[in-house]
Amino acid sequence: MISEDQLEQLCISWFKEIGYQTVTGKQISPEGKTPERENYGQVILHERLVSQLKLINPGIPSILIEDAAKRIAIPETPVLTKNNHIFHKFIIEGLSVEFNEKEENKTEYIKLIDFDHIENNQFLLVDQFTVSGTKHFRRPDLIVFINGLPIAVIELKNPADENTDIWDAYNQLQTYKEEISDLFVFNEALIISDGLTARVGSLTASKEWFMP
């Protein structure tokens, strides 16, 4: 039977096999060797987001893309589910921006993910990504970033521990949603596994809607 750490390393290897970059949360932490965050409350990897949005949206002025990246980072309401719904619309429809080009007013949509040209996106897996919470620092096992946005959270449990199972991982995610809710504004998938069983659900899914 493998340990939880071995399970985590196995998951990381699977992501590497399909082309993901992988880093540790410590490496890109504010005090890390290659910091990508100003503080532990910041959950978007801002520079990655801006650079990919410029690549995906070459016809839109850089200043508007930079403004859009800042807009995305600030939740619009105090309610997590509403913020998540707003972000999901951005993913599907893009962000509307207006600008003047050659004395003509234009309205365009900034795409956050390029669904037509997958190679234009950046895929990153981060393990042990520390986020400052309402009570403590929290450290989800694995977070999937697409273009610097934390799209999915994976929580693992020790398959050798008879006293824990995937529902302990599910309960852990519920705690995270309460204490580090900003991370879940951008969430499209929650994944739980004990190495033998794995299930996936949405942000608002109850236990019965977490599917194999």
PDB file of C-alpha atoms in Angstrom:
ATOM      1  CA  MET A   1       0.000   0.000   0.000  1.00  0.00           C
ATOM      2  CA  ILE A   2       1.363   3.428  -0.880  1.00  0.00           C
ATOM      3  CA  SER A   3       1.509   6.441   1.452  1.00  0.00           C
ATOM      4  CA  GLU A   4      -0.293   9.740   0.894  1.00  0.00           C
ATOM      5  CA  ASP A   5       2.980  11.377  -0.163  1.00  0.00           C
ATOM      6  CA  GLN A   6       3.634   8.590  -2.676  1.00  0.00           C
ATOM      7  CA  LEU A   7       0.096   8.995  -3.999  1.00  0.00           C
ATOM      8  CA  GLU A   8       0.716  12.718  -4.413  1.00  0.00           C
ATOM      9  CA  GLN A   9       3.970  12.100  -6.282  1.00  0.00           C
ATOM     10  CA  LEU A  10       2.205   9.574  -8.509  1.00  0.00           C
ATOM     11  CA  CYS A  11      -0.477  12.145  -9.365  1.00  0.00           C
ATOM     12  CA  ILE A  12       2.206  14.702 -10.166  1.00  0.00           C
ATOM     13  CA  SER A  13       3.884  12.208 -12.528  1.00  0.00           C
ATOM     14  CA  TRP A  14       0.582  11.673 -14.374  1.00  0.00           C
ATOM     15  CA  PHE A  15       0.223  15.413 -14.948  1.00  0.00           C
ATOM     16  CA  LYS A  16       3.810  15.606 -16.193  1.00  0.00           C
ATOM     17  CA  GLU A  17       3.083  12.825 -18.686  1.00  0.00           C
ATOM     18  CA  ILE A  18       0.296  14.870 -20.304  1.00  0.00           C
ATOM     19  CA  GLY A  19       2.449  17.981 -20.614  1.00  0.00           C
ATOM     20  CA  TYR A  20       1.847  19.969 -17.429  1.00  0.00           C
ATOM     21  CA  GLN A  21       4.577  22.025 -15.826  1.00  0.00           C
ATOM     22  CA  THR A  22       4.954  21.143 -12.140  1.00  0.00           C
ATOM     23  CA  VAL A  23       6.316  23.214  -9.254  1.00  0.00           C
ATOM     24  CA  THR A  24       6.037  23.135  -5.490  1.00  0.00           C
ATOM     25  CA  GLY A  25       4.078  25.764  -3.635  1.00  0.00           C
ATOM     26  CA  LYS A  26       7.218  26.596  -1.690  1.00  0.00           C
ATOM     27  CA  GLN A  27       9.158  27.428  -4.867  1.00  0.00           C
ATOM     28  CA  ILE A  28       6.666  30.083  -5.976  1.00  0.00           C
ATOM     29  CA  SER A  29       5.708  31.350  -2.514  1.00  0.00           C
ATOM     30  CA  PRO A  30       6.433  34.990  -1.553  1.00  0.00           C
ATOM     31  CA  GLU A  31       9.655  33.792   0.145  1.00  0.00           C
ATOM     32  CA  GLY A  32      10.454  31.107  -2.435  1.00  0.00           C
ATOM     33  CA  LYS A  33      13.333  30.803  -4.893  1.00  0.00           C
ATOM     34  CA  THR A  34      11.127  31.919  -7.784  1.00  0.00           C
ATOM     35  CA  PRO A  35       8.268  33.875  -6.152  1.00  0.00           C
ATOM     36  CA  GLU A  36       5.100  34.338  -8.193  1.00  0.00           C
ATOM     37  CA  ARG A  37       2.894  35.836  -5.473  1.00  0.00           C
ATOM     38  CA  GLU A  38       3.157  39.000  -3.409  1.00  0.00           C
ATOM     39  CA  ASN A  39       1.462  37.413  -0.388  1.00  0.00           C
ATOM     40  CA  TYR A  40      -0.282  34.219   0.723  1.00  0.00           C
ATOM     41  CA  GLY A  41      -3.727  35.698   0.156  1.00  0.00           C
ATOM     42  CA  GLN A  42      -3.072  35.974  -3.583  1.00  0.00           C
ATOM     43  CA  VAL A  43      -4.405  32.891  -5.376  1.00  0.00           C
ATOM     44  CA  ILE A  44      -3.962  33.904  -9.029  1.00  0.00           C
ATOM     45  CA  LEU A  45      -0.501  33.696 -10.583  1.00  0.00           C
ATOM     46  CA  HIS A  46      -0.758  37.192 -12.027  1.00  0.00           C
ATOM     47  CA  GLU A  47       2.241  37.314 -14.363  1.00  0.00           C
ATOM     48  CA  ARG A  48       1.325  33.980 -15.912  1.00  0.00           C
ATOM     49  CA  LEU A  49      -2.252  35.149 -16.416  1.00  0.00           C
ATOM     50  CA  VAL A  50      -1.264  38.430 -18.085  1.00  0.00           C
ATOM     51  CA  SER A  51       1.307  36.838 -20.402  1.00  0.00           C
ATOM     52  CA  GLN A  52      -1.115  34.126 -21.566  1.00  0.00           C
ATOM     53  CA  LEU A  53      -3.988  36.570 -22.075  1.00  0.00           C
ATOM     54  CA  LYS A  54      -1.750  38.685 -24.288  1.00  0.00           C
ATOM     55  CA  LEU A  55      -0.854  35.595 -26.311  1.00  0.00           C
ATOM     56  CA  ILE A  56      -4.466  34.453 -26.650  1.00  0.00           C
ATOM     57  CA  ASN A  57      -5.863  37.924 -27.386  1.00  0.00           C
ATOM     58  CA  PRO A  58      -3.307  39.601 -29.700  1.00  0.00           C
ATOM     59  CA  GLY A  59      -5.747  42.189 -31.069  1.00  0.00           C
ATOM     60  CA  ILE A  60      -6.616  43.709 -27.705  1.00  0.00           C
ATOM     61  CA  PRO A  61      -4.463  46.520 -26.203  1.00  0.00           C
ATOM     62  CA  SER A  62      -2.128  45.342 -23.429  1.00  0.00           C
ATOM     63  CA  ILE A  63      -3.447  47.910 -20.957  1.00  0.00           C
ATOM     64  CA  LEU A  64      -6.951  46.431 -21.247  1.00  0.00           C
ATOM     65  CA  ILE A  65      -5.623  42.935 -20.693  1.00  0.00           C
ATOM     66  CA  GLU A  66      -3.730  44.072 -17.602  1.00  0.00           C
ATOM     67  CA  ASP A  67      -6.874  45.782 -16.295  1.00  0.00           C
ATOM     68  CA  ALA A  68      -8.893  42.630 -16.980  1.00  0.00           C
ATOM     69  CA  ALA A  69      -6.422  40.507 -15.010  1.00  0.00           C
ATOM     70  CA  LYS A  70      -6.818  42.856 -12.016  1.00  0.00           C
ATOM     71  CA  ARG A  71     -10.605  42.795 -12.393  1.00  0.00           C
ATOM     72  CA  ILE A  72     -10.707  39.004 -12.351  1.00  0.00           C
ATOM     73  CA  ALA A  73      -8.665  38.902  -9.139  1.00  0.00           C
ATOM     74  CA  ILE A  74     -11.172  40.981  -7.142  1.00  0.00           C
ATOM     75  CA  PRO A  75     -14.420  39.148  -6.267  1.00  0.00           C
ATOM     76  CA  GLU A  76     -17.511  41.128  -7.251  1.00  0.00           C
ATOM     77  CA  THR A  77     -19.697  40.045  -4.329  1.00  0.00           C
ATOM     78  CA  PRO A  78     -19.246  38.637  -0.784  1.00  0.00           C
ATOM     79  CA  VAL A  79     -20.938  35.381  -1.890  1.00  0.00           C
ATOM     80  CA  LEU A  80     -18.622  32.621  -3.122  1.00  0.00           C
ATOM     81  CA  THR A  81     -21.165  30.836  -5.317  1.00  0.00           C
ATOM     82  CA  LYS A  82     -22.146  34.083  -7.060  1.00  0.00           C
ATOM     83  CA  ASN A  83     -18.504  34.939  -7.700  1.00  0.00           C
ATOM     84  CA  ASN A  84     -17.892  31.445  -9.044  1.00  0.00           C
ATOM     85  CA  HIS A  85     -20.867  31.783 -11.405  1.00  0.00           C
ATOM     86  CA  ILE A  86     -19.576  35.146 -12.676  1.00  0.00           C
ATOM     87  CA  PHE A  87     -16.133  33.668 -13.297  1.00  0.00           C
ATOM     88  CA  HIS A  88     -17.609  30.661 -15.092  1.00  0.00           C
ATOM     89  CA  LYS A  89     -19.367  33.047 -17.501  1.00  0.00           C
ATOM     90  CA  PHE A  90     -16.012  34.768 -18.103  1.00  0.00           C
ATOM     91  CA  ILE A  91     -14.491  31.372 -18.950  1.00  0.00           C
ATOM     92  CA  ILE A  92     -17.258  30.553 -21.430  1.00  0.00           C
ATOM     93  CA  GLU A  93     -17.984  33.984 -22.914  1.00  0.00           C
ATOM     94  CA  GLY A  94     -14.874  36.076 -22.212  1.00  0.00           C
ATOM     95  CA  LEU A  95     -14.651  39.557 -20.676  1.00  0.00           C
ATOM     96  CA  SER A  96     -16.218  42.369 -22.649  1.00  0.00           C
ATOM     97  CA  VAL A  97     -13.934  45.379 -23.302  1.00  0.00           C
ATOM     98  CA  GLU A  98     -14.374  48.512 -25.387  1.00  0.00           C
ATOM     99  CA  PHE A  99     -11.604  50.491 -27.034  1.00  0.00           C
ATOM    100  CA  ASN A 100     -10.925  52.858 -29.908  1.00  0.00           C
ATOM    101  CA  GLU A 101      -9.022  51.642 -32.941  1.00  0.00           C
ATOM    102  CA  LYS A 102      -8.435  53.826 -36.009  1.00  0.00           C
ATOM    103  CA  GLU A 103     -11.093  56.262 -34.778  1.00  0.00           C
ATOM    104  CA  GLU A 104     -13.609  53.431 -34.504  1.00  0.00           C
ATOM    105  CA  ASN A 105     -15.170  52.176 -31.265  1.00  0.00           C
ATOM    106  CA  LYS A 106     -14.786  48.420 -30.902  1.00  0.00           C
ATOM    107  CA  THR A 107     -16.197  45.867 -28.477  1.00  0.00           C
ATOM    108  CA  GLU A 108     -14.209  42.674 -28.087  1.00  0.00           C
ATOM    109  CA  TYR A 109     -14.129  39.778 -25.634  1.00  0.00           C
ATOM    110  CA  ILE A 110     -10.962  38.796 -23.808  1.00  0.00           C
ATOM    111  CA  LYS A 111     -10.699  35.005 -23.801  1.00  0.00           C
ATOM    112  CA  LEU A 112      -9.317  33.520 -20.578  1.00  0.00           C
ATOM    113  CA  ILE A 113      -8.771  30.076 -22.111  1.00  0.00           C
ATOM    114  CA  ASP A 114      -8.190  29.347 -25.779  1.00  0.00           C
ATOM    115  CA  PHE A 115     -10.475  26.387 -26.449  1.00  0.00           C
ATOM    116  CA  ASP A 116      -9.715  26.433 -30.176  1.00  0.00           C
ATOM    117  CA  HIS A 117      -5.917  26.360 -29.925  1.00  0.00           C
ATOM    118  CA  ILE A 118      -5.008  24.367 -26.816  1.00  0.00           C
ATOM    119  CA  GLU A 119      -1.293  25.032 -27.354  1.00  0.00           C
ATOM    120  CA  ASN A 120      -1.880  28.712 -26.524  1.00  0.00           C
ATOM    121  CA  ASN A 121      -2.718  27.811 -22.929  1.00  0.00           C
ATOM    122  CA  GLN A 122      -0.342  27.196 -20.056  1.00  0.00           C
ATOM    123  CA  PHE A 123      -0.972  24.163 -17.841  1.00  0.00           C
ATOM    124  CA  LEU A 124       0.590  24.049 -14.387  1.00  0.00           C
ATOM    125  CA  LEU A 125       0.258  21.744 -11.371  1.00  0.00           C
ATOM    126  CA  VAL A 126       1.312  23.056  -7.954  1.00  0.00           C
ATOM    127  CA  ASP A 127       1.594  20.855  -4.891  1.00  0.00           C
ATOM    128  CA  GLN A 128       1.241  22.201  -1.352  1.00  0.00           C
ATOM    129  CA  PHE A 129       0.137  25.709  -2.351  1.00  0.00           C
ATOM    130  CA  THR A 130      -0.212  27.694   0.883  1.00  0.00           C
ATOM    131  CA  VAL A 131      -3.134  30.120   1.209  1.00  0.00           C
ATOM    132  CA  SER A 132      -3.804  32.375   4.206  1.00  0.00           C
ATOM    133  CA  GLY A 133      -7.217  31.568   5.662  1.00  0.00           C
ATOM    134  CA  THR A 134      -9.649  33.112   8.105  1.00  0.00           C
ATOM    135  CA  LYS A 135      -8.235  30.931  10.906  1.00  0.00           C
ATOM    136  CA  HIS A 136      -5.004  29.334   9.714  1.00  0.00           C
ATOM    137  CA  PHE A 137      -2.788  28.919   6.694  1.00  0.00           C
ATOM    138  CA  ARG A 138      -4.245  26.152   4.551  1.00  0.00           C
ATOM    139  CA  ARG A 139      -2.368  23.966   2.071  1.00  0.00           C
ATOM    140  CA  PRO A 140      -4.423  21.939  -0.437  1.00  0.00           C
ATOM    141  CA  ASP A 141      -2.576  18.923  -1.808  1.00  0.00           C
ATOM    142  CA  LEU A 142      -2.630  19.755  -5.528  1.00  0.00           C
ATOM    143  CA  ILE A 143      -3.967  22.713  -7.501  1.00  0.00           C
ATOM    144  CA  VAL A 144      -4.381  22.773 -11.269  1.00  0.00           C
ATOM    145  CA  PHE A 145      -3.708  26.174 -12.850  1.00  0.00           C
ATOM    146  CA  ILE A 146      -4.643  27.033 -16.410  1.00  0.00           C
ATOM    147  CA  ASN A 147      -3.163  30.351 -17.548  1.00  0.00           C
ATOM    148  CA  GLY A 148      -2.398  31.237 -13.930  1.00  0.00           C
ATOM    149  CA  LEU A 149      -5.977  30.599 -12.763  1.00  0.00           C
ATOM    150  CA  PRO A 150      -6.627  27.941 -10.053  1.00  0.00           C
ATOM    151  CA  ILE A 151      -9.167  25.879 -11.980  1.00  0.00           C
ATOM    152  CA  ALA A 152      -9.185  22.628  -9.955  1.00  0.00           C
ATOM    153  CA  VAL A 153      -8.290  21.437  -6.455  1.00  0.00           C
ATOM    154  CA  ILE A 154      -7.274  17.844  -5.712  1.00  0.00           C
ATOM    155  CA  GLU A 155      -7.373  16.554  -2.139  1.00  0.00           C
ATOM    156  CA  LEU A 156      -5.828  13.184  -1.308  1.00  0.00           C
ATOM    157  CA  LYS A 157      -6.039  10.855   1.678  1.00  0.00           C
ATOM    158  CA  ASN A 158      -3.669   8.128   2.832  1.00  0.00           C
ATOM    159  CA  PRO A 159      -4.827   4.821   1.302  1.00  0.00           C
ATOM    160  CA  ALA A 160      -3.009   2.905   4.078  1.00  0.00           C
ATOM    161  CA  ASP A 161      -5.006   4.612   6.847  1.00  0.00           C
ATOM    162  CA  GLU A 162      -8.070   2.494   7.624  1.00  0.00           C
ATOM    163  CA  ASN A 163      -9.624   5.392   9.546  1.00  0.00           C
ATOM    164  CA  THR A 164      -9.805   7.742   6.554  1.00  0.00           C
ATOM    165  CA  ASP A 165     -11.399   7.570   3.114  1.00  0.00           C
ATOM    166  CA  ILE A 166     -12.305   9.906   0.251  1.00  0.00           C
ATOM    167  CA  TRP A 167     -15.104  11.457   2.302  1.00  0.00           C
ATOM    168  CA  ASP A 168     -12.500  12.789   4.717  1.00  0.00           C
ATOM    169  CA  ALA A 169     -11.001  14.501   1.671  1.00  0.00           C
ATOM    170  CA  TYR A 170     -14.475  15.804   0.793  1.00  0.00           C
ATOM    171  CA  ASN A 171     -14.874  17.210   4.325  1.00  0.00           C
ATOM    172  CA  GLN A 172     -11.457  18.819   4.048  1.00  0.00           C
ATOM    173  CA  LEU A 173     -12.585  20.630   0.906  1.00  0.00           C
ATOM    174  CA  GLN A 174     -15.637  21.947   2.749  1.00  0.00           C
ATOM    175  CA  THR A 175     -13.318  23.421   5.382  1.00  0.00           C
ATOM    176  CA  TYR A 176     -11.191  24.987   2.663  1.00  0.00           C
ATOM    177  CA  LYS A 177     -14.273  26.551   1.049  1.00  0.00           C
ATOM    178  CA  GLU A 178     -15.102  28.230   4.346  1.00  0.00           C
ATOM    179  CA  GLU A 179     -11.597  29.346   5.305  1.00  0.00           C
ATOM    180  CA  ILE A 180      -9.895  30.091   1.967  1.00  0.00           C
ATOM    181  CA  SER A 181     -12.930  30.900  -0.158  1.00  0.00           C
ATOM    182  CA  ASP A 182     -11.019  33.207  -2.544  1.00  0.00           C
ATOM    183  CA  LEU A 183      -9.262  30.146  -3.973  1.00  0.00           C
ATOM    184  CA  PHE A 184     -12.617  28.663  -5.008  1.00  0.00           C
ATOM    185  CA  VAL A 185     -13.919  31.699  -6.891  1.00  0.00           C
ATOM    186  CA  PHE A 186     -12.136  30.248  -9.933  1.00  0.00           C
ATOM    187  CA  ASN A 187     -12.912  26.592  -9.334  1.00  0.00           C
ATOM    188  CA  GLU A 188     -14.280  24.373 -12.090  1.00  0.00           C
ATOM    189  CA  ALA A 189     -13.628  20.977 -10.481  1.00  0.00           C
ATOM    190  CA  LEU A 190     -13.030  19.436  -7.054  1.00  0.00           C
ATOM    191  CA  ILE A 191     -11.352  16.027  -6.993  1.00  0.00           C
ATOM    192  CA  ILE A 192     -10.996  13.644  -4.050  1.00  0.00           C
ATOM    193  CA  SER A 193      -9.069  10.371  -3.931  1.00  0.00           C
ATOM    194  CA  ASP A 194      -7.589   7.810  -1.550  1.00  0.00           C
ATOM    195  CA  GLY A 195      -5.566   6.106  -4.273  1.00  0.00           C
ATOM    196  CA  LEU A 196      -8.178   3.388  -4.734  1.00  0.00           C
ATOM    197  CA  THR A 197     -11.224   5.506  -5.466  1.00  0.00           C
ATOM    198  CA  ALA A 198     -11.483   8.952  -7.057  1.00  0.00           C
ATOM    199  CA  ARG A 199     -14.476  11.241  -7.459  1.00  0.00           C
ATOM    200  CA  VAL A 200     -15.062  14.639  -9.027  1.00  0.00           C
ATOM    201  CA  GLY A 201     -17.669  17.271  -8.222  1.00  0.00           C
ATOM    202  CA  SER A 202     -18.480  20.927  -8.690  1.00  0.00           C
ATOM    203  CA  LEU A 203     -18.122  23.683  -6.113  1.00  0.00           C
ATOM    204  CA  THR A 204     -21.702  23.267  -4.861  1.00  0.00           C
ATOM    205  CA  ALA A 205     -21.967  19.487  -5.231  1.00  0.00           C
ATOM    206  CA  SER A 206     -23.073  17.475  -2.211  1.00  0.00           C
ATOM    207  CA  LYS A 207     -21.634  14.004  -1.557  1.00  0.00           C
ATOM    208  CA  GLU A 208     -24.137  12.218  -3.788  1.00  0.00           C
ATOM    209  CA  TRP A 209     -23.127  14.422  -6.747  1.00  0.00           C
ATOM    210  CA  PHE A 210     -19.414  13.587  -6.487  1.00  0.00           C
ATOM    211  CA  MET A 211     -19.113  11.071  -9.304  1.00  0.00           C
ATOM    212  CA  PRO A 212     -16.500   8.361  -9.996  1.00  0.00           C
TER     213      PRO A 212
END
